[in-house]
Amino acid sequence: MPLLNQQIQDENDYSLTASLDNVRNLSTILKAIHFQEHATCFATKNGIKVTVENAKCVQANAFIQAGIFQEFKVQEEPVTFRINLTVLLDCLSIFGSSSMPGTLTALQMCYQGYGYPLMLFLEEGGVVTVCKINTQEPEETLDFDFCSTNVINKIILQSEGLREAFSELDMTSEVLQITMSPDKPYFRLSTFGNAGSSHLDYPKDSDLMESFNCTQNQVNRYKISLLKPSTKALVLSCKVSIRTDNRGFLSLQYMIRNDDGQICFVEYYCCPDEVPEPDS
Amino acid sequence: MRAPGARGLRLGVRVPTRRGRRARQGVGRPARRLGAEALPGGIPLHAGAFPPGGCTARPWPCGRAGPGSWRPGDASPAPPAAGVSNMIARLAKTCTLRISPSRLNFILADRVAHGGVSMWCELEQENFFSEFQMEGVSAESNAIYLELISENLSRALKTAQNARALKIKLTNKHFPCLTVSIELLSVSNSSRIVTHDIPIKVIPRKLWKDLQEPTVPDSDVSIYLPLLKTMKSVVEKMKNISNHLIIEANLNGDLNLKIESELVCVTTHFKDLGNPPVAWEDASQDRNPARMVEVHVDIRKFLQFLSGQQVNPTKAVCNIVSNKVVHFDLLHEDVSLQYFIPALS
């Protein structure tokens, strides 16, 4: 009897069971938010949301919808636990992270409930790896209260347009300033580093610009150290939606196409950098 | 006075070129068999000797003496030699090279303080060299032991990958060297020769006893290894989580690699690997073939062993002595490798 079936005696014992033919469909998305050691997972019957936060200012969410999995069952929702993301990714890519033609790693994942470890069964070419990852007390995650009704400006870009800009950000600059405006310069990224300032403008009629909906001139600054990790998601994505709301909060939504052509989303929220008091 | 360790050695290689200055440097020598001939210094060489004025017969510094003559004449296809030296360089920083009339051995005998890993790599001289001459310290102990930094050798041989001919000699250029001369292919008629002098230490005979072929312990389980590439990628990931690896196997062809930490337990199960027949005969009748025998090892040592294997061997066997040592026995086309990793206490 295959080991995979042997170990999972009764599916009803588990609050979460999922199986996947190609583990890369999961690991790629998780890599896009891997900028902190720990992540919180929420599973509902719609899928799994994995959240990573840093400095109470930035939050990244990866959505792996149930349809990505070949089998996905949640008994009592929501299932919530915290897990070491670094370890999870090491386990998921135990048979190597590069995709080799003809060799897919299959995954069966199950979680019995609060206090139990997350069990992973990975199989490639008849070799099975069983991982038992201890889960931790879920932590409260931030609510950025980012409502689409409060969105002031919204741009959808092809990711390649932003990729170079982000990978070459002047990291000596403390902030990245984003200007979005219905008039010139429409969309501008600025840094203020040791070697001087740099501005990068995207014209509104550029081929890279999929949609441009800016209603108000907004200039916001974000800590560059907080935004830089989003490059991981950017390089994997095909499109990115950049939105700001009336408080200057930034939302970056990345559309990522996996090996099987399915679409997943990764989302970053970031608070604006505090603006110094005018008289100080 | 003779060095306690070596009398003479040279591995010549067919390099069809003119005699002359280059020849005096020890390169470029026609591969004519001249029969036994004496080198300056009066060290007789065996068949296929270099012409007079040969490359290796310089006197050794005082106290060390006559260069052994070991010469793999037309050390023909350079790539296999480069492959071996590359593997050795990945396995051991410094190693001992033992040269005897019929074979070469790369030896590592690490001190326990450094992890106690040992290695015994053996290659038949005639599979690698078309011309080979060596003379050990005496007729009874006809061997030469050298210590060298393995990367130096692999780097030198890397140049030889597209060479026309390669020649290796034991020389003395102010200090004892292994001189690797490589004649490169060139478009024009003029030949281009690269010479590497690899500093070595000749190991005196009194230390030879520490460098003998290790005896293979009676193992509790002997099992064929799975694809080394798969194991390597698994162990690489496991190394990120723990330093401590448990290798366990039974006589049913099951092999498990296991790590346990506070955060996570990971076990990779390899099945149906098969056990070499000898293990079956040795196994006592009442023994349960499903019983696992385990050994705990330093994961970095195991990974180092796996990283050294760029080509999957034709045969790979793992012998486990419960909680003592794990012994890997690999057979490549022309090379056999034994690697021992002691158990962590």
XYZ file of C-alpha atoms in Angstrom:
625
model
C 0.000 0.000 0.000
C 1.427 3.403 -0.807
C 2.782 5.134 2.198
C 0.754 8.234 1.492
C -2.519 6.454 2.067
C -1.198 4.416 4.922
C -0.410 7.379 7.072
C -3.653 9.196 6.647
C -6.064 6.832 8.259
C -9.237 8.767 8.407
C -9.758 12.072 6.761
C -12.485 12.978 9.199
C -9.909 13.179 11.970
C -8.350 16.171 10.320
C -9.559 19.725 10.324
C -7.604 20.335 7.140
C -6.552 17.975 4.372
C -5.265 18.997 0.992
C -3.454 17.334 -1.833
C -1.548 18.774 -4.712
C 0.036 17.144 -7.765
C 2.708 19.749 -8.140
C 4.068 21.163 -4.921
C 5.623 24.079 -6.766
C 2.180 25.576 -7.183
C 2.211 26.122 -3.445
C 5.876 26.750 -2.736
C 6.249 29.433 -5.407
C 3.444 31.507 -3.921
C 4.821 31.122 -0.421
C 8.260 32.210 -1.557
C 6.699 35.452 -2.739
C 5.939 36.421 0.866
C 8.949 34.874 2.533
C 10.530 37.901 4.133
C 9.919 36.886 7.725
C 10.526 33.671 9.559
C 6.947 33.144 10.695
C 3.598 33.135 8.989
C 0.012 32.746 10.072
C -2.221 30.454 8.052
C -5.983 30.706 7.782
C -7.827 27.966 5.980
C -11.465 28.121 4.961
C -13.297 26.068 2.406
C -12.269 28.670 -0.180
C -8.601 28.025 0.324
C -5.642 29.056 2.454
C -4.473 32.553 3.227
C -0.930 32.853 4.515
C 0.020 36.112 6.196
C 3.433 37.523 6.995
C 3.992 40.826 8.766
C 6.878 43.054 9.614
C 7.269 45.997 11.964
C 3.490 46.402 12.274
C 3.739 48.418 9.076
C 3.720 45.928 6.278
C 1.662 42.854 5.673
C 1.823 40.314 2.892
C -0.930 37.840 2.125
C -0.727 34.903 -0.202
C -4.018 33.413 -1.325
C -3.979 29.812 -2.439
C -7.539 29.129 -3.451
C -9.032 25.681 -3.014
C -9.080 25.188 -6.777
C -5.294 25.071 -6.901
C -5.414 21.846 -4.896
C -6.611 18.560 -6.350
C -8.317 17.876 -3.087
C -9.127 20.357 -0.362
C -11.226 19.800 2.749
C -11.763 21.929 5.798
C -13.850 20.529 8.617
C -14.576 23.436 10.930
C -13.541 26.781 9.694
C -11.577 28.826 10.041
C -8.521 26.695 10.731
C -5.795 28.979 12.040
C -2.219 28.310 13.031
C 1.178 29.947 12.976
C 4.108 28.190 11.383
C 7.785 28.678 10.680
C 7.683 29.632 7.008
C 11.388 29.003 6.428
C 11.035 25.441 7.634
C 7.820 24.960 5.681
C 9.518 26.088 2.489
C 12.537 23.861 3.113
C 10.185 20.933 3.550
C 8.118 21.733 0.471
C 11.240 21.935 -1.661
C 12.959 18.936 -0.121
C 13.290 17.234 -3.488
C 14.838 20.345 -4.988
C 13.227 23.577 -5.977
C 14.032 23.594 -9.647
C 11.436 22.133 -11.907
C 12.696 19.211 -13.922
C 10.648 18.091 -16.847
C 8.733 14.972 -16.029
C 9.393 15.022 -12.313
C 6.708 16.504 -10.176
C 6.601 16.383 -6.441
C 3.161 15.520 -5.118
C 2.018 16.794 -1.773
C -0.519 15.649 0.741
C -0.987 17.984 3.663
C -3.043 17.524 6.779
C -3.581 19.220 10.082
C -5.443 17.620 12.907
C -6.255 20.790 14.778
C -5.090 23.122 17.505
C -1.926 21.887 19.181
C -1.110 19.357 16.487
C 1.720 19.536 13.981
C 1.186 20.185 10.292
C 1.896 16.958 8.447
C 3.304 16.975 4.948
C 3.741 13.906 2.764
C 5.807 14.601 -0.298
C 6.405 12.079 -3.002
C 8.685 12.145 -5.985
C 9.678 9.140 -8.065
C 8.584 6.674 -5.398
C 10.549 8.379 -2.639
C 8.388 9.697 0.173
C 9.289 12.391 2.668
C 7.194 12.856 5.769
C 7.482 16.188 7.565
C 5.959 16.965 10.906
C 6.135 20.696 11.451
C 5.149 21.948 14.860
C 2.552 24.678 14.758
C 2.384 27.629 17.074
C -0.249 29.757 18.734
C -1.767 31.951 16.011
C -1.010 35.614 16.448
C -3.424 38.378 15.809
C -2.742 39.872 12.413
C -3.067 43.536 11.519
C -6.209 44.832 9.950
C -5.249 47.453 7.411
C -8.899 48.220 6.790
C -8.124 48.831 3.169
C -11.494 49.307 1.530
C -11.917 49.513 -2.198
C -14.447 52.302 -1.663
C -11.723 54.478 -0.145
C -9.315 53.927 -2.968
C -8.250 57.191 -4.544
C -5.793 56.088 -7.189
C -5.337 52.821 -8.952
C -2.910 51.693 -11.616
C -2.470 48.258 -13.163
C 0.944 47.663 -14.667
C 2.573 44.766 -16.383
C 5.059 43.531 -13.834
C 8.022 43.744 -16.138
C 7.598 47.506 -16.067
C 8.187 47.620 -12.349
C 10.627 44.747 -12.035
C 13.721 46.593 -13.074
C 12.773 49.666 -11.087
C 12.369 47.621 -7.922
C 15.440 45.494 -8.313
C 17.552 48.583 -8.798
C 16.045 50.712 -6.075
C 18.593 53.005 -4.455
C 18.714 51.339 -1.075
C 20.666 54.249 0.411
C 17.417 56.158 0.246
C 15.321 55.702 3.335
C 12.044 56.024 1.516
C 10.399 55.320 -1.774
C 8.129 58.153 -2.761
C 5.202 57.265 -4.944
C 3.398 59.977 -6.844
C 0.082 59.157 -8.442
C -1.823 61.861 -10.207
C -4.407 62.359 -12.960
C -1.998 64.871 -14.499
C 1.694 64.817 -15.156
C 3.785 63.014 -13.943
C 0.921 60.459 -13.630
C 2.982 57.791 -11.892
C 6.385 58.513 -10.459
C 8.768 56.583 -8.244
C 11.364 58.696 -6.446
C 14.267 57.895 -4.175
C 16.512 60.280 -2.259
C 19.803 58.541 -1.665
C 23.411 59.420 -0.919
C 24.220 59.827 -4.570
C 21.270 62.084 -5.252
C 17.615 61.813 -6.053
C 16.154 59.768 -8.802
C 12.732 59.924 -10.381
C 11.216 57.337 -12.612
C 8.081 58.328 -14.518
C 5.623 56.076 -16.247
C 3.544 57.838 -18.883
C -0.136 57.073 -18.685
C -0.283 55.816 -22.267
C 2.674 53.467 -21.889
C 2.264 49.941 -23.236
C 3.037 48.659 -19.760
C 0.075 50.511 -18.307
C -2.911 48.183 -18.343
C -5.248 50.601 -16.640
C -4.947 54.040 -15.132
C -7.550 55.352 -12.697
C -6.135 58.250 -10.760
C -8.571 60.797 -9.417
C -6.425 62.907 -7.149
C -2.835 63.989 -6.863
C -1.222 61.951 -4.086
C 2.378 61.919 -2.930
C 3.230 59.315 -0.297
C 6.439 58.013 1.149
C 7.030 54.436 2.220
C 9.996 52.951 4.028
C 12.097 51.402 1.312
C 13.236 48.617 3.617
C 9.621 47.535 4.019
C 8.792 47.639 0.328
C 11.935 45.973 -0.942
C 10.797 42.445 0.061
C 7.821 42.764 -2.270
C 10.327 42.358 -5.110
C 10.058 38.628 -4.432
C 6.422 38.695 -5.439
C 7.060 41.106 -8.269
C 9.542 38.851 -10.055
C 7.075 35.974 -10.007
C 4.070 37.987 -11.117
C 2.748 38.965 -14.508
C 0.652 41.969 -13.464
C 0.594 44.273 -10.498
C -2.152 46.528 -9.263
C -0.996 49.565 -7.290
C -3.627 51.287 -5.177
C -3.619 53.990 -2.545
C -6.497 54.961 -0.297
C -7.489 58.240 1.324
C -5.070 57.668 4.236
C -2.137 57.077 1.919
C -2.036 53.338 2.603
C -0.545 51.379 -0.222
C -1.840 48.114 -1.598
C 0.169 46.112 -4.101
C -1.602 43.149 -5.625
C 0.427 40.707 -7.655
C -1.093 38.311 -10.095
C 1.005 35.150 -10.276
C 0.492 32.430 -12.852
C 1.634 28.988 -11.709
C 3.066 26.057 -13.707
C -0.438 24.904 -14.603
C -1.579 28.318 -15.792
C -3.754 28.964 -12.744
C -3.837 32.426 -11.247
C -2.994 33.194 -7.640
C -2.772 36.493 -5.857
C -0.267 37.903 -3.442
C -1.010 41.173 -1.751
C 1.190 43.597 0.127
C -0.120 46.382 2.347
C 2.148 49.105 3.579
C 1.608 52.129 5.820
C 2.938 55.463 4.637
C 6.009 56.794 6.347
C 5.093 59.257 9.056
C 5.164 62.769 7.721
C 7.102 65.074 10.037
C 5.064 67.842 11.699
C 5.221 70.935 9.515
C 6.721 73.101 12.268
C 9.310 70.622 13.528
C 70.734 10.022 1.633
C 67.342 8.871 0.634
C 64.066 10.183 1.742
C 62.406 7.711 3.983
C 59.346 7.881 1.877
C 60.216 7.860 -1.738
C 63.021 7.181 -4.073
C 61.729 8.171 -7.358
C 58.663 8.858 -9.267
C 57.539 10.159 -12.542
C 54.492 9.984 -14.603
C 55.497 10.956 -18.043
C 53.076 11.686 -20.758
C 53.287 11.511 -24.462
C 54.033 14.955 -25.726
C 55.443 14.849 -29.212
C 57.675 17.832 -29.295
C 61.248 18.795 -29.783
C 63.779 18.196 -27.117
C 65.569 21.133 -25.692
C 64.932 23.718 -23.130
C 61.438 22.553 -22.613
C 62.640 19.055 -22.188
C 64.921 20.122 -19.448
C 61.979 21.608 -17.684
C 60.514 18.260 -17.841
C 58.010 18.664 -20.551
C 57.823 17.686 -24.117
C 59.312 14.323 -24.614
C 58.757 11.829 -27.320
C 57.062 8.753 -26.133
C 59.711 6.513 -27.440
C 60.354 3.517 -25.346
C 64.031 3.636 -24.739
C 64.236 0.764 -22.389
C 65.694 0.859 -18.969
C 68.023 3.715 -18.553
C 69.703 5.412 -15.711
C 68.782 8.871 -14.732
C 71.326 11.248 -13.389
C 71.566 10.492 -9.788
C 71.851 6.906 -10.708
C 68.282 5.973 -10.148
C 67.316 3.239 -12.476
C 64.033 3.607 -14.179
C 61.770 0.957 -15.401
C 60.661 0.337 -18.870
C 59.725 3.351 -20.877
C 62.273 5.519 -19.203
C 62.877 9.053 -20.136
C 65.899 9.775 -22.223
C 68.914 10.975 -20.331
C 68.496 14.357 -18.844
C 65.037 13.315 -17.892
C 62.676 15.402 -16.075
C 62.446 14.072 -12.639
C 65.809 12.956 -11.581
C 66.946 15.961 -9.707
C 68.443 15.397 -6.322
C 66.146 15.955 -3.434
C 66.873 18.424 -0.733
C 69.042 17.032 1.938
C 67.342 14.588 4.077
C 64.799 13.757 1.470
C 66.167 12.094 -1.267
C 65.933 10.466 -4.514
C 62.891 11.344 -6.369
C 60.808 8.351 -6.973
C 60.148 7.684 -10.528
C 56.535 7.487 -11.242
C 55.505 8.425 -14.620
C 52.284 7.786 -16.247
C 53.696 8.113 -19.635
C 50.956 9.108 -21.901
C 48.638 9.939 -19.160
C 46.219 9.665 -21.869
C 42.696 10.838 -21.562
C 42.981 13.764 -19.261
C 39.281 14.151 -18.491
C 38.878 11.026 -16.349
C 41.871 12.036 -14.289
C 40.423 15.515 -13.953
C 37.130 13.995 -12.886
C 38.734 11.992 -10.120
C 40.811 14.865 -8.845
C 37.763 17.077 -8.902
C 35.861 14.557 -6.814
C 38.746 14.314 -4.376
C 38.956 18.075 -4.069
C 35.299 18.156 -3.113
C 35.767 15.422 -0.550
C 38.976 16.439 1.151
C 40.959 19.638 1.430
C 44.276 17.909 1.782
C 44.831 14.302 0.996
C 47.539 11.729 0.709
C 48.381 10.338 -2.660
C 49.785 6.859 -2.550
C 51.537 5.629 -5.642
C 52.375 2.011 -6.152
C 53.322 0.144 -9.324
C 49.800 -0.879 -10.142
C 47.517 1.686 -8.593
C 47.071 5.144 -7.202
C 45.205 5.893 -4.023
C 43.826 9.106 -2.648
C 43.651 8.785 1.092
C 42.057 10.847 3.778
C 42.387 9.905 7.407
C 40.872 12.750 9.345
C 41.594 13.097 13.007
C 38.723 12.419 15.316
C 38.775 16.056 16.376
C 37.982 17.032 12.806
C 35.156 14.599 12.473
C 37.115 11.427 11.874
C 36.034 10.960 8.284
C 38.229 8.683 6.254
C 38.425 7.967 2.594
C 40.155 5.468 0.392
C 39.955 6.082 -3.300
C 41.613 3.697 -5.661
C 42.348 3.776 -9.342
C 44.195 1.333 -11.521
C 47.205 3.011 -12.938
C 46.861 1.387 -16.343
C 43.352 2.763 -16.865
C 44.627 6.289 -16.610
C 48.173 6.370 -17.851
C 49.632 5.068 -21.012
C 53.085 5.271 -19.584
C 53.872 4.829 -15.941
C 57.089 4.643 -14.034
C 57.632 4.642 -10.369
C 60.163 3.467 -7.935
C 59.454 3.391 -4.270
C 61.742 3.522 -1.351
C 62.772 -0.089 -1.729
C 61.729 -3.202 -3.522
C 59.742 -4.450 -0.524
C 58.025 -1.145 0.109
C 57.544 -0.118 -3.426
C 55.302 2.838 -2.818
C 55.413 6.587 -2.561
C 53.229 8.599 -0.240
C 52.706 12.281 -0.889
C 50.616 14.844 0.848
C 49.045 17.564 -1.243
C 46.244 20.078 -1.307
C 43.706 18.342 -3.455
C 42.378 21.495 -5.025
C 45.803 22.264 -6.456
C 45.770 19.014 -8.325
C 42.216 19.370 -9.538
C 42.880 22.906 -10.703
C 45.955 21.793 -12.586
C 44.157 18.923 -14.251
C 41.228 21.118 -15.175
C 43.495 22.851 -17.669
C 44.106 19.462 -19.203
C 40.532 18.876 -20.227
C 41.219 19.669 -23.850
C 44.891 18.899 -23.846
C 46.759 16.813 -26.339
C 48.834 15.189 -23.650
C 49.501 15.373 -19.987
C 52.531 14.446 -17.989
C 52.865 14.243 -14.242
C 56.191 13.963 -12.498
C 57.681 14.139 -9.104
C 60.239 16.902 -9.264
C 62.273 19.005 -6.993
C 62.184 22.696 -7.722
C 63.643 24.110 -4.504
C 61.001 22.029 -2.799
C 59.358 18.763 -3.759
C 56.691 19.210 -6.358
C 54.319 17.261 -8.441
C 54.840 18.815 -11.820
C 51.911 18.615 -14.155
C 52.790 19.488 -17.738
C 50.007 19.881 -20.179
C 50.381 20.282 -23.865
C 47.443 22.190 -25.153
C 45.973 21.960 -28.565
C 46.959 24.810 -30.745
C 46.006 25.860 -34.215
C 49.508 26.694 -35.292
C 52.419 24.303 -35.295
C 53.989 25.683 -32.184
C 52.930 23.809 -29.134
C 51.758 25.482 -26.013
C 52.656 23.909 -22.732
C 51.300 24.732 -19.337
C 53.244 23.580 -16.325
C 51.849 23.452 -12.823
C 54.152 22.807 -9.908
C 52.146 21.522 -7.018
C 54.003 21.635 -3.740
C 53.857 18.348 -1.915
C 55.230 16.711 1.165
C 56.811 13.307 0.877
C 55.569 11.217 3.739
C 58.287 9.202 5.471
C 57.872 5.478 5.772
C 57.350 5.488 9.503
C 54.044 7.269 8.990
C 52.752 4.922 6.344
C 51.085 2.663 8.812
C 48.491 5.351 9.510
C 47.626 5.414 5.858
C 46.760 1.828 5.136
C 43.610 0.669 3.462
C 40.905 0.803 6.087
C 39.355 -2.484 7.032
C 35.686 -2.615 6.280
C 33.856 -3.252 9.507
C 31.308 -6.015 9.798
C 28.151 -4.160 9.062
C 24.734 -4.738 10.572
C 23.003 -3.708 7.389
C 24.274 -3.375 3.890
C 22.060 -1.692 1.331
C 22.292 -0.247 -2.175
C 22.050 3.528 -2.285
C 19.348 5.372 -4.228
C 20.172 8.030 -6.819
C 22.790 10.194 -5.150
C 21.336 13.337 -6.716
C 18.007 12.804 -4.988
C 19.742 12.164 -1.704
C 21.841 15.260 -2.135
C 18.905 17.572 -2.679
C 17.109 16.082 0.320
C 20.139 16.334 2.569
C 20.851 19.884 1.422
C 17.433 20.975 2.633
C 17.738 18.959 5.820
C 21.012 20.684 6.592
C 19.144 23.993 6.857
C 17.150 22.554 9.720
C 19.528 20.317 11.651
C 23.203 19.389 11.939
C 22.393 15.922 12.985
C 21.253 13.267 10.547
C 19.985 9.803 11.312
C 20.601 7.226 8.618
C 18.670 4.024 9.110
C 18.223 0.977 6.957
C 17.068 -2.614 7.111
C 17.438 -5.817 5.142
C 14.148 -5.226 3.331
C 15.688 -2.604 1.109
C 14.419 0.375 3.106
C 16.609 3.354 3.790
C 15.482 6.384 5.773
C 17.124 9.744 6.266
C 15.795 11.498 9.300
C 16.244 14.761 11.126
C 14.566 15.853 14.295
C 14.528 19.326 15.756
C 12.278 21.246 18.087
C 10.469 22.686 15.116
C 10.171 19.815 12.754
C 10.781 16.137 12.102
C 11.557 15.196 8.537
C 11.976 11.641 7.302
C 12.678 10.655 3.735
C 11.852 7.037 2.925
C 13.623 5.206 0.131
C 12.136 1.823 -0.659
C 13.025 -1.299 -2.606
C 16.691 -0.446 -2.846
C 17.824 -4.008 -2.444
C 20.544 -5.420 -0.249
C 23.784 -6.871 -1.546
C 23.620 -10.668 -1.319
C 26.476 -10.963 1.156
C 24.515 -9.157 3.780
C 21.811 -11.786 3.526
C 24.132 -14.683 4.108
C 25.715 -12.994 7.056
C 22.453 -12.090 8.627
C 21.557 -14.521 11.288
C 18.508 -16.624 10.715
C 16.383 -15.247 13.488
C 16.980 -11.686 12.530
C 13.951 -9.691 11.469
C 14.757 -8.195 8.067
C 12.483 -5.235 8.767
C 14.430 -4.193 11.845
C 16.034 -0.808 11.322
C 19.676 -0.256 12.135
C 20.587 3.366 12.636
C 23.565 5.627 12.828
C 23.701 9.328 13.733
C 26.126 11.383 11.692
C 27.185 14.948 11.135
C 24.994 16.067 8.259
C 27.738 18.269 6.769
C 30.083 15.303 6.444
C 27.427 13.330 4.658
C 26.591 16.241 2.389
C 30.258 16.677 1.583
C 30.390 13.067 0.515
C 27.302 13.497 -1.660
C 28.537 16.744 -3.173
C 31.682 14.985 -4.280
C 29.697 12.650 -6.483
C 29.100 14.541 -9.679
C 28.456 11.374 -11.625
C 26.226 8.641 -10.337
C 28.400 5.601 -9.672
C 27.755 2.252 -11.314
C 27.427 0.695 -7.914
C 26.875 2.325 -4.558
C 26.545 0.456 -1.313
C 26.002 1.784 2.167
C 27.117 -0.326 5.121
C 25.877 0.611 8.556
C 27.449 -0.506 11.778
C 24.839 0.368 14.345
C 25.774 3.587 16.153
C 29.416 3.255 15.144
C 30.115 4.116 11.583
C 28.583 4.326 8.152
C 30.674 3.128 5.243
C 29.973 4.003 1.635
C 31.415 1.852 -1.081
C 31.185 3.400 -4.523
C 32.300 2.016 -7.796
C 32.755 4.280 -10.768
C 34.024 3.074 -14.083
C 37.695 3.289 -13.267
C 37.627 4.447 -9.695
C 36.497 2.924 -6.476
C 35.799 5.042 -3.467
C 35.309 4.089 0.122
C 34.152 6.725 2.527
C 33.682 6.311 6.250
C 31.702 8.661 8.458
C 31.882 7.879 12.158
C 28.760 8.023 14.288
C 28.161 11.003 16.523
C 28.193 9.967 20.118
